[in-house]
CSV table of C-alpha atoms (C1' of nucleotides) in Angstrom, one decimal:
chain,number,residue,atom,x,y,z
A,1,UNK,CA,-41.5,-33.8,-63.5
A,2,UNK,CA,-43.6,-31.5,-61.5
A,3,UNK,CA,-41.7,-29.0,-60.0
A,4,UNK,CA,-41.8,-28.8,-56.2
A,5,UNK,CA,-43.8,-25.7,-55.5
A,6,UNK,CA,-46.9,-28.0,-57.7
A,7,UNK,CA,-46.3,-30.2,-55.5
A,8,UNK,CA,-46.8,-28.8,-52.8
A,9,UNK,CA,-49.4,-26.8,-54.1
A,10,UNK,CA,-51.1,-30.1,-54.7
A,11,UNK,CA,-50.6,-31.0,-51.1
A,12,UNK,CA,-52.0,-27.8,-49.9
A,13,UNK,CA,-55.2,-27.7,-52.2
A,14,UNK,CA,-55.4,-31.6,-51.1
A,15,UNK,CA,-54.9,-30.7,-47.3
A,16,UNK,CA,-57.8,-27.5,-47.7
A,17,UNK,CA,-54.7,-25.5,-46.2
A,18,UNK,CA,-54.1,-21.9,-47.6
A,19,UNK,CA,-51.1,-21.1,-49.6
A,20,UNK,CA,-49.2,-18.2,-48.4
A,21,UNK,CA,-46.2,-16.5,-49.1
A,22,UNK,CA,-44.3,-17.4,-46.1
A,23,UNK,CA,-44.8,-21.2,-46.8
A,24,UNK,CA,-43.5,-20.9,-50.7
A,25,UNK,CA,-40.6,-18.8,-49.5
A,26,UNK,CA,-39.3,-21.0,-47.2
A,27,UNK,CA,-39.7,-24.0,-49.4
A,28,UNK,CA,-37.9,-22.0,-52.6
A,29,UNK,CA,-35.1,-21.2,-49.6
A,30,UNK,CA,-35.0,-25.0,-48.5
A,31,UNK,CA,-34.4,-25.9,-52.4
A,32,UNK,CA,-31.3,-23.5,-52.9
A,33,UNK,CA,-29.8,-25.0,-50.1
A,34,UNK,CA,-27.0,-28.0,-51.3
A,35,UNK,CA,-26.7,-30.5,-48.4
A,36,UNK,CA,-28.1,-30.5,-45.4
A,37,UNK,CA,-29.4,-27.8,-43.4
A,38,UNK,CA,-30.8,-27.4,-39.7
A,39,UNK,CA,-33.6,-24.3,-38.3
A,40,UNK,CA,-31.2,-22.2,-37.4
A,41,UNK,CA,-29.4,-22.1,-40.3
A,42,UNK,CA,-32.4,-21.8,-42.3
A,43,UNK,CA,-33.6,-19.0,-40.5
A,44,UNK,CA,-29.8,-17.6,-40.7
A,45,UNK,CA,-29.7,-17.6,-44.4
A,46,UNK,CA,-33.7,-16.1,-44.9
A,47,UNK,CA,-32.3,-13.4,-42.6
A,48,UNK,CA,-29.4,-12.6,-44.4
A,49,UNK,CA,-31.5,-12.3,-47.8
A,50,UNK,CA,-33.7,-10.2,-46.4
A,51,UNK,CA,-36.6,-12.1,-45.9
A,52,UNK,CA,-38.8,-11.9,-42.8
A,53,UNK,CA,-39.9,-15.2,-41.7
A,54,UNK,CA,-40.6,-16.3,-38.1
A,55,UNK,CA,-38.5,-19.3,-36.5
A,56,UNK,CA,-42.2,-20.6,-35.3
A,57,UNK,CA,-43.2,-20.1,-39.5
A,58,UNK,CA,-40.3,-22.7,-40.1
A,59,UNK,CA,-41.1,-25.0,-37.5
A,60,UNK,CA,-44.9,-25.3,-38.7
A,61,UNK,CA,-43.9,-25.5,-42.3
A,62,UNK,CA,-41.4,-28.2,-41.8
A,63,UNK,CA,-44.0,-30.6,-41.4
A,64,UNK,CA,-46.0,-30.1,-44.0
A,65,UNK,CA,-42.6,-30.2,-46.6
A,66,UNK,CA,-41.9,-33.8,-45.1
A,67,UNK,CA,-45.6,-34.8,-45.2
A,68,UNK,CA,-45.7,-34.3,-48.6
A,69,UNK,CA,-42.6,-35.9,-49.8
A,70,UNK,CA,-40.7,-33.2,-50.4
A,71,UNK,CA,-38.5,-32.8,-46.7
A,72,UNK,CA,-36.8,-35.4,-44.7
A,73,UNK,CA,-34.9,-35.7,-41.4
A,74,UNK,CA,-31.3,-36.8,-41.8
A,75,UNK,CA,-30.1,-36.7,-38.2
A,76,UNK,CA,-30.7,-35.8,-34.9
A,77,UNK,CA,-27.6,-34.6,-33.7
A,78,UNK,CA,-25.9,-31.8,-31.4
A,79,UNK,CA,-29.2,-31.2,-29.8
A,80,UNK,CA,-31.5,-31.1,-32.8
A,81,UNK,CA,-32.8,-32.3,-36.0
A,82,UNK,CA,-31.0,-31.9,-39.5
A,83,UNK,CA,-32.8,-31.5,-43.0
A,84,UNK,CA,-32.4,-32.3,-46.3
A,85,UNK,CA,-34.8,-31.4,-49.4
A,86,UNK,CA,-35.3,-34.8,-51.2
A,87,UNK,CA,-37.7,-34.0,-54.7
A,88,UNK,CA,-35.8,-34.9,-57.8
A,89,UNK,CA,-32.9,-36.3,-56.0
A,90,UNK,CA,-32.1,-40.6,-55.5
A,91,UNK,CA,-32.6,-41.8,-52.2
A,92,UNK,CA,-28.9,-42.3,-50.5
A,93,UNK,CA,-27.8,-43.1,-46.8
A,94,UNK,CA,-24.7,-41.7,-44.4
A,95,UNK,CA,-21.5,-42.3,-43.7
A,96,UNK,CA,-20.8,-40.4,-40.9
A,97,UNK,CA,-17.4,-39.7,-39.5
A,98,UNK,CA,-17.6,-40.0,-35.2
A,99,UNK,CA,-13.9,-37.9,-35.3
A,100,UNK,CA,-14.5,-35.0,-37.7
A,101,UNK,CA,-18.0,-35.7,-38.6
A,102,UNK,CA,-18.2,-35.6,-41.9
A,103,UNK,CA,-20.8,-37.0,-43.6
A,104,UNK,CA,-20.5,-39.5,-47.0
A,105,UNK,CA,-23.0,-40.0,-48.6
A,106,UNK,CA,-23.7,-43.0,-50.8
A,107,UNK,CA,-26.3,-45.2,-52.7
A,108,UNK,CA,-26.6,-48.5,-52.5
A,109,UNK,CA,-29.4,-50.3,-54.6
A,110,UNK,CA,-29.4,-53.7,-52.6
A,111,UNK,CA,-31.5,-51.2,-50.0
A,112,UNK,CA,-34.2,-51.4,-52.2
A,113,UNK,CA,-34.1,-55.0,-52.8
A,114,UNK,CA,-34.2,-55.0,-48.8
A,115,UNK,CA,-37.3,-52.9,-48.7
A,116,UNK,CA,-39.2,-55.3,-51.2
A,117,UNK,CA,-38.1,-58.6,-49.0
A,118,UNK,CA,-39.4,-56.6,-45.8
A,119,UNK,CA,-42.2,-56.4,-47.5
A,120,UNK,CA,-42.4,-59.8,-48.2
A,121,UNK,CA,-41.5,-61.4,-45.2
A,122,UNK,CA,-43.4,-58.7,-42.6
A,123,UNK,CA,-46.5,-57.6,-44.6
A,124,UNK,CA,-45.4,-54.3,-44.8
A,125,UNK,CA,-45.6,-51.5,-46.9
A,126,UNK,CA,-42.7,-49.8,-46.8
A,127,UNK,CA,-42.3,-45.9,-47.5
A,128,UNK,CA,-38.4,-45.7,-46.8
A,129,UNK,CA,-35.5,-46.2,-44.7
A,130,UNK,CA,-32.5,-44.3,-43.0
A,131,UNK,CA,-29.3,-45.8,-42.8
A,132,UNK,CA,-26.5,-44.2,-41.0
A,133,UNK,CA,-23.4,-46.2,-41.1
A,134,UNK,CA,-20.6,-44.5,-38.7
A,135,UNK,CA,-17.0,-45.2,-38.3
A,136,UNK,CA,-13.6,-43.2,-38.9
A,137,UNK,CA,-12.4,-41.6,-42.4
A,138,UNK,CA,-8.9,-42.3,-43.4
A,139,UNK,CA,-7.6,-39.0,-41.4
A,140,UNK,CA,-9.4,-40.1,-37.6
A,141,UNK,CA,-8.9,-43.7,-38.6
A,142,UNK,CA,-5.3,-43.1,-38.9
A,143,UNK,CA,-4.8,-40.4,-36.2
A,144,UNK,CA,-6.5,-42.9,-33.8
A,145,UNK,CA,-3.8,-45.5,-34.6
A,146,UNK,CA,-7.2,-47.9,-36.0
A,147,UNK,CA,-7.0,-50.5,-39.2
A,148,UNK,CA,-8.5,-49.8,-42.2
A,149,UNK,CA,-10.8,-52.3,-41.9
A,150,UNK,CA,-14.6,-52.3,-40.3
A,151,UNK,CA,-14.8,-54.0,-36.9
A,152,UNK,CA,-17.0,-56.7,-38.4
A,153,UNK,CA,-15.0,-59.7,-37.8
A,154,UNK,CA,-14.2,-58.9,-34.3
A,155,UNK,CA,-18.0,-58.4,-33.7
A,156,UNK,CA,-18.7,-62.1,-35.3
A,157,UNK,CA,-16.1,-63.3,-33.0
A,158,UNK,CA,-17.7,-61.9,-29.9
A,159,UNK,CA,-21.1,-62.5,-30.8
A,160,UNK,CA,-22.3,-64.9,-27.6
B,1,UNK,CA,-19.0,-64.7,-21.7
B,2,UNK,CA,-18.5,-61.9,-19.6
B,3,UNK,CA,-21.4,-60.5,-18.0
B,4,UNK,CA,-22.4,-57.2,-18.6
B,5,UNK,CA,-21.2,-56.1,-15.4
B,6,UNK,CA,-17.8,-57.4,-15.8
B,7,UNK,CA,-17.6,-55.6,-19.3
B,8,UNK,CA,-18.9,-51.9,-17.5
B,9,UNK,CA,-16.1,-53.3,-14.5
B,10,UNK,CA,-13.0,-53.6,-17.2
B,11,UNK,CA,-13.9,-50.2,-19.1
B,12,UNK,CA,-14.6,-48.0,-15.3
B,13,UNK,CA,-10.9,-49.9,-14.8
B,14,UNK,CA,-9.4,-49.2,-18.3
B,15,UNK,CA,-11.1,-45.7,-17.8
B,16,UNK,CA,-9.7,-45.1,-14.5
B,17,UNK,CA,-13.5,-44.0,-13.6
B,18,UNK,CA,-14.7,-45.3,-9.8
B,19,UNK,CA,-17.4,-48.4,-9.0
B,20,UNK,CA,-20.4,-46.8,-7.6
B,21,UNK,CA,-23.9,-48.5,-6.7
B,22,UNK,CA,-25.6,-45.9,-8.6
B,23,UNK,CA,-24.0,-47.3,-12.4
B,24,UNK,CA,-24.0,-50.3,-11.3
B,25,UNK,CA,-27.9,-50.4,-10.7
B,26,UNK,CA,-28.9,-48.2,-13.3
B,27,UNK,CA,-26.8,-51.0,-15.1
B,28,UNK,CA,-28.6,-53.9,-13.5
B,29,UNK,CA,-32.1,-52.3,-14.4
B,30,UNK,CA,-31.1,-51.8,-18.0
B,31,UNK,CA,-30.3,-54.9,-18.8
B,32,UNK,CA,-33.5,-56.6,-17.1
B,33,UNK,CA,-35.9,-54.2,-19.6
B,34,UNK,CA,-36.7,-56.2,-22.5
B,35,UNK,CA,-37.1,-54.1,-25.6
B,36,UNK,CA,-36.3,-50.7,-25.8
B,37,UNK,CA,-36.4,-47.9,-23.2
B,38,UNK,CA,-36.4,-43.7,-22.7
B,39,UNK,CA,-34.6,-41.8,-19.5
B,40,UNK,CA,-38.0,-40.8,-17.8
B,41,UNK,CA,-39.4,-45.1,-17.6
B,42,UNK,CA,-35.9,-46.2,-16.5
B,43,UNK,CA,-36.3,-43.2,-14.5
B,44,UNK,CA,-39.6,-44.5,-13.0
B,45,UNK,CA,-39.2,-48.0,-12.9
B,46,UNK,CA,-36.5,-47.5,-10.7
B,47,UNK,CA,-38.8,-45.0,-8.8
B,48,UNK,CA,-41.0,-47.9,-8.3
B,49,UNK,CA,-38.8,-50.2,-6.9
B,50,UNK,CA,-37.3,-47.9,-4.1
B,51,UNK,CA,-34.2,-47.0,-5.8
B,52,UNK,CA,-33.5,-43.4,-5.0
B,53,UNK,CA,-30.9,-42.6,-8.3
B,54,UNK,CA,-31.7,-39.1,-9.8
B,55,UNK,CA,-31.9,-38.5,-13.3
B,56,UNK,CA,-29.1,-36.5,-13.5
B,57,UNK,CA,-27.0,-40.0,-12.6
B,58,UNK,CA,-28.9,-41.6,-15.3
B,59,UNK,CA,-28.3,-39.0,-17.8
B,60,UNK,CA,-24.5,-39.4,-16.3
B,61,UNK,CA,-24.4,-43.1,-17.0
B,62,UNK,CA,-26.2,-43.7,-20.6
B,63,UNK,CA,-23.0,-42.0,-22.4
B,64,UNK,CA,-20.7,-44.8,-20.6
B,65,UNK,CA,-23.0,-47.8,-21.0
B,66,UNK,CA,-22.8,-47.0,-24.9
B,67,UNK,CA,-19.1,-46.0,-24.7
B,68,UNK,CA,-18.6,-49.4,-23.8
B,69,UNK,CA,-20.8,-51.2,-26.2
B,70,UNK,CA,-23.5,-52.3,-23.9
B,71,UNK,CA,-26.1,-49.9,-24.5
B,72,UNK,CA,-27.2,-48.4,-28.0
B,73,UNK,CA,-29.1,-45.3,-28.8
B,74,UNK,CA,-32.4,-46.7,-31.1
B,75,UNK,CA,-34.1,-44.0,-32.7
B,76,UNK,CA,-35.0,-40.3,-31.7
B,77,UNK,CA,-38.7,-40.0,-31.7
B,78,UNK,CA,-41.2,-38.1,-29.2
B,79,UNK,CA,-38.6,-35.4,-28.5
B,80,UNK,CA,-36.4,-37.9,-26.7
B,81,UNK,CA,-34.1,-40.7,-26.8
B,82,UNK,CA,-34.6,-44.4,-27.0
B,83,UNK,CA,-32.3,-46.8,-25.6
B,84,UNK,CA,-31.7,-50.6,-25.3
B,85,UNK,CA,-28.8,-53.0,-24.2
B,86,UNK,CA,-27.1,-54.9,-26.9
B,87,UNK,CA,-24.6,-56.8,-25.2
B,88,UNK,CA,-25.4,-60.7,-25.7
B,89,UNK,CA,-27.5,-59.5,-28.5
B,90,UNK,CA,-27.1,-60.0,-32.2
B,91,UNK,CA,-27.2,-56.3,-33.9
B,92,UNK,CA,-30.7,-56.2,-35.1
B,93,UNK,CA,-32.3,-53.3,-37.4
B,94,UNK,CA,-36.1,-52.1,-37.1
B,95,UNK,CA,-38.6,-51.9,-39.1
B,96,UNK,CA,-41.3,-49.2,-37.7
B,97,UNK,CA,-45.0,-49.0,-38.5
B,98,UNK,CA,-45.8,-45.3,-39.5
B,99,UNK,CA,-49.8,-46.1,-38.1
B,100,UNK,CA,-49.5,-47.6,-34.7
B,101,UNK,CA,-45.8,-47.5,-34.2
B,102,UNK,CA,-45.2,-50.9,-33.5
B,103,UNK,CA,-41.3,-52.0,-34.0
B,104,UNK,CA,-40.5,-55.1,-35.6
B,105,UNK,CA,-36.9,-55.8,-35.2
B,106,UNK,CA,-35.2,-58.3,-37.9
B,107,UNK,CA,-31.6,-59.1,-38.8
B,108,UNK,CA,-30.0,-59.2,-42.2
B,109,UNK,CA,-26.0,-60.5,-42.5
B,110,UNK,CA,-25.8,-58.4,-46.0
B,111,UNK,CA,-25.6,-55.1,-44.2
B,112,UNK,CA,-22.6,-56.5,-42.6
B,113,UNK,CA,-21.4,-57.1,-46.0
B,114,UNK,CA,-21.9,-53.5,-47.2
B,115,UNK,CA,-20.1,-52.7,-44.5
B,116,UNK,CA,-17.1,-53.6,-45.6
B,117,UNK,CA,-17.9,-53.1,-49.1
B,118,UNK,CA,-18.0,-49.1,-47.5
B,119,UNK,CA,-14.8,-49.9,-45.4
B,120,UNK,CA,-12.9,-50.9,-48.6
B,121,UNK,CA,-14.6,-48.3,-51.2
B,122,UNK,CA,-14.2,-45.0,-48.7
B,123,UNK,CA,-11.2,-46.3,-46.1
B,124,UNK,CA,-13.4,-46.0,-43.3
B,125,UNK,CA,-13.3,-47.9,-40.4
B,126,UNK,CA,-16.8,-48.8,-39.6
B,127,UNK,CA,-17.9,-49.3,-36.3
B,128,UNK,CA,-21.8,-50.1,-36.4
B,129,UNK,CA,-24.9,-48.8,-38.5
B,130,UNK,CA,-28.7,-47.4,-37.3
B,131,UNK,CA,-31.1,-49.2,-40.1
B,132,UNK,CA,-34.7,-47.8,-39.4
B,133,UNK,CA,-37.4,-48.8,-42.1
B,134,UNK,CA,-40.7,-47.4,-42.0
B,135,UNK,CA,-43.9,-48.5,-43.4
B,136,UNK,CA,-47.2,-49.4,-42.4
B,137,UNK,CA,-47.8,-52.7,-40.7
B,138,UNK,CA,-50.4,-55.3,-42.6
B,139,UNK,CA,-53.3,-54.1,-40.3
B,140,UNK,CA,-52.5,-50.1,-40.7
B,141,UNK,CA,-51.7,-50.9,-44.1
B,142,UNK,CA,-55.4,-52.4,-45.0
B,143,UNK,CA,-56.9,-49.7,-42.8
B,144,UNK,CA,-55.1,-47.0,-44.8
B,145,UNK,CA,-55.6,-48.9,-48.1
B,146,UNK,CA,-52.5,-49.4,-49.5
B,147,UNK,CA,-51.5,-52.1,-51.5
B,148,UNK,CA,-49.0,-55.0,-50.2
B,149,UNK,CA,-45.9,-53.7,-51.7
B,150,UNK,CA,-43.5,-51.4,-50.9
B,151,UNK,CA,-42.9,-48.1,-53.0
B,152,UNK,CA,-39.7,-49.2,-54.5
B,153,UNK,CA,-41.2,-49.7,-58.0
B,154,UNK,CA,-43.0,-46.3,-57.8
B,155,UNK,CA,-40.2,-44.6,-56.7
B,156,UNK,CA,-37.8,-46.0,-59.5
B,157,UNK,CA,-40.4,-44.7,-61.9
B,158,UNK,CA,-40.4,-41.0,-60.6
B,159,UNK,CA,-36.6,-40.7,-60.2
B,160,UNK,CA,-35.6,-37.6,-61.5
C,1,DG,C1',-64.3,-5.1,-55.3
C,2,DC,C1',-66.5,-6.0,-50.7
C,3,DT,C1',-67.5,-9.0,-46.8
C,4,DA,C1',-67.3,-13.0,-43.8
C,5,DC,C1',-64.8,-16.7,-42.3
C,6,DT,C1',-60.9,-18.7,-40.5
C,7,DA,C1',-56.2,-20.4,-41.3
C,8,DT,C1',-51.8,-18.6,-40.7
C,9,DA,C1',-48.0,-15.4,-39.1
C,10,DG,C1',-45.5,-13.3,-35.6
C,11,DC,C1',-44.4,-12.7,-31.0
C,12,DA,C1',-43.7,-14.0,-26.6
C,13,DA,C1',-44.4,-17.3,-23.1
C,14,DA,C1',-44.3,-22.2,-22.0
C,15,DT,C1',-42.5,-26.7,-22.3
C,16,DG,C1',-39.3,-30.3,-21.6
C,17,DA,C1',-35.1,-33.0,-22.5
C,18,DA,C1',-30.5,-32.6,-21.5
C,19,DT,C1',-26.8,-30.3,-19.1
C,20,DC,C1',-24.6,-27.9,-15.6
C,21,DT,C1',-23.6,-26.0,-10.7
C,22,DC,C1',-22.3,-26.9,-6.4
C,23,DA,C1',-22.5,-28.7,-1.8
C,24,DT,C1',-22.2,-33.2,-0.1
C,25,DT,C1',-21.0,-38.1,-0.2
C,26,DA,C1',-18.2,-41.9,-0.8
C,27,DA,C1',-14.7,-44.7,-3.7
C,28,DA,C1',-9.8,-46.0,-3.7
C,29,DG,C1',-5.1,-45.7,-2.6
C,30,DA,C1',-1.7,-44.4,1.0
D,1,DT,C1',-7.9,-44.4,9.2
D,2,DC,C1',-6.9,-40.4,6.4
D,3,DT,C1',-6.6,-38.0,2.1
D,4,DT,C1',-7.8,-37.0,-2.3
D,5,DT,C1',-11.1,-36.2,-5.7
D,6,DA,C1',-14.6,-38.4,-8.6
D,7,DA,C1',-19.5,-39.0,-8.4
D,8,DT,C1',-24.1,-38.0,-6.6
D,9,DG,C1',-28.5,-35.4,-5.9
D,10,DA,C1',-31.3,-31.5,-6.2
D,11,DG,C1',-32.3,-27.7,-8.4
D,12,DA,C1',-31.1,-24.1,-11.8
D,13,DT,C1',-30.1,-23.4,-16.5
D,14,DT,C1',-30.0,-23.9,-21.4
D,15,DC,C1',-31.9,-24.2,-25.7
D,16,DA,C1',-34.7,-26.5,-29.4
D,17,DT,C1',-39.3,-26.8,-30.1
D,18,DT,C1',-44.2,-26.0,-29.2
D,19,DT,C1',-48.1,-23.3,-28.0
D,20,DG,C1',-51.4,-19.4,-26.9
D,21,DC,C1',-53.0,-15.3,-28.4
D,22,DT,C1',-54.0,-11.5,-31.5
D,23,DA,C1',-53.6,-9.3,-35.8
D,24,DT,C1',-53.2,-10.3,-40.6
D,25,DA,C1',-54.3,-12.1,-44.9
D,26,DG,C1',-55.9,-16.1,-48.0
D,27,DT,C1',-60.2,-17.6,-50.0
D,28,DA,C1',-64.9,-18.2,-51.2
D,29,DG,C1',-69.4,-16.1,-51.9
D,30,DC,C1',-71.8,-12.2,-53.2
DNA sequence: GCTACTATAGCAAATGAATCTCATTAAAGA
DNA sequence: TCTTTAATGAGATTCATTTGCTATAGTAGC
């Protein structure tokens, strides 16, 4: 597999955009980071290292990482967007904790069986999906004196 | 069923919070949009129809309405929020075209399944889900020339 | 390498959604 | 009606993100 710098070299010779050093260094940044990451924290840890990059550099290059495949947005949450780098890895979706929030994160193949029956059914062509799924862990659930179980009967119940 | 009103009634009661004309509209007007909706155009339509409620209410009342399960928030695009009422409604996911941004809005009982496949498999307790597919609709789709499928099989291939 | 062209970086200023402040108003119970 | 205090409205503030402008540096052609 190519590696991601190619591709976005690709990209970039395919866009008529100019590579520069800025761009490369942010995405090489973006790939060391495990998990999720937000601006700030990006800008944060190029600081740290020594690099000299612009907030405004990561804000433009952002784009161009998630037009190309290689970026997505996770979440918008606590006022602004979270990242995630997503070349090489299997798609998965969130399980987000609304006491702690901690985020699981799982796979689920029957998402992809979804996606070809949307397809189906709509006309569509479907790129990809985000599914966040929130709730409590076992700590919040039990510190909020909930069941272990989802609300999902109680919502069939009321539905109407 | 309870109207909406008499649900935002019992939680201002069980929330020892106070009855005001202001919630109470901004409530009303909610619930007659049909689809989704942003701060500013509930904002405006009010505007429009004499209703003097600033947006600082609004912005004061949105957190309750979803509190209470009336309102939910849909998706975060355009540097804002979108909003819509969901009491009466079945939960519904979207499916969003990447070309004119139309939003198709479907319902699917497995992810209601899943979610208590996660309950059981992580011990959380669940308490709703954001599905957001994106594609291109059959019109962008032909415009852009892309095949009738989805990605899936593609993406299966380049997995790691 | 040198030159011309122009995309990009950096900085600072602007933007805009969301939040907060505070004086004023008005629920709700006594 | 009176008292208490939560809620409103208007404007100020905050802060993530975008934009304008100038200097810099890729890139292609010579």
């Amino acid at each position: 597999m190519e590696s991601e710098l190619q591709v976005f070299q690709d990209y970039i010779r395919r866009r008529d955009l100019r590579r520069t050093r800025e761009r490369e260094r942010i995405l090489q940044e973006v790939f060391e980071i495990h998990g999720h990451f937000d601006v700030d924290g990006l800008y944060l840890q190029l600081k740290q290292k020594g690099v000299k990059v612009s907030k405004a550099s990561i804000y433009r290059a952002l784009p161009l990482f998630i037009d190309c495949g290689l970026v997505r947005e996770v979440e918008f949450s606590e006022g602004h967007w979270h990242y995630e780098h997503i070349y090489g890895h299997s798609h998965h979706n969130h399980l987000r904790c609304l006491g702690c929030g901690e985020i699981q994160e799982f796979e689920n193949q029957f998402l992809n069986c979804l996606e070809e029956q949307l397809a189906r059914e709509y006309g569509y062509y479907i790129q990809n999906h985000h599914l966040q799924v929130q709730g409590f862990c076992p700590a919040c659930r039990q510190a909020a004196g909930l069941p272990a179980a989802s609300n999902f009967l109680k919502k069939v119940d009321n539905e109407q």
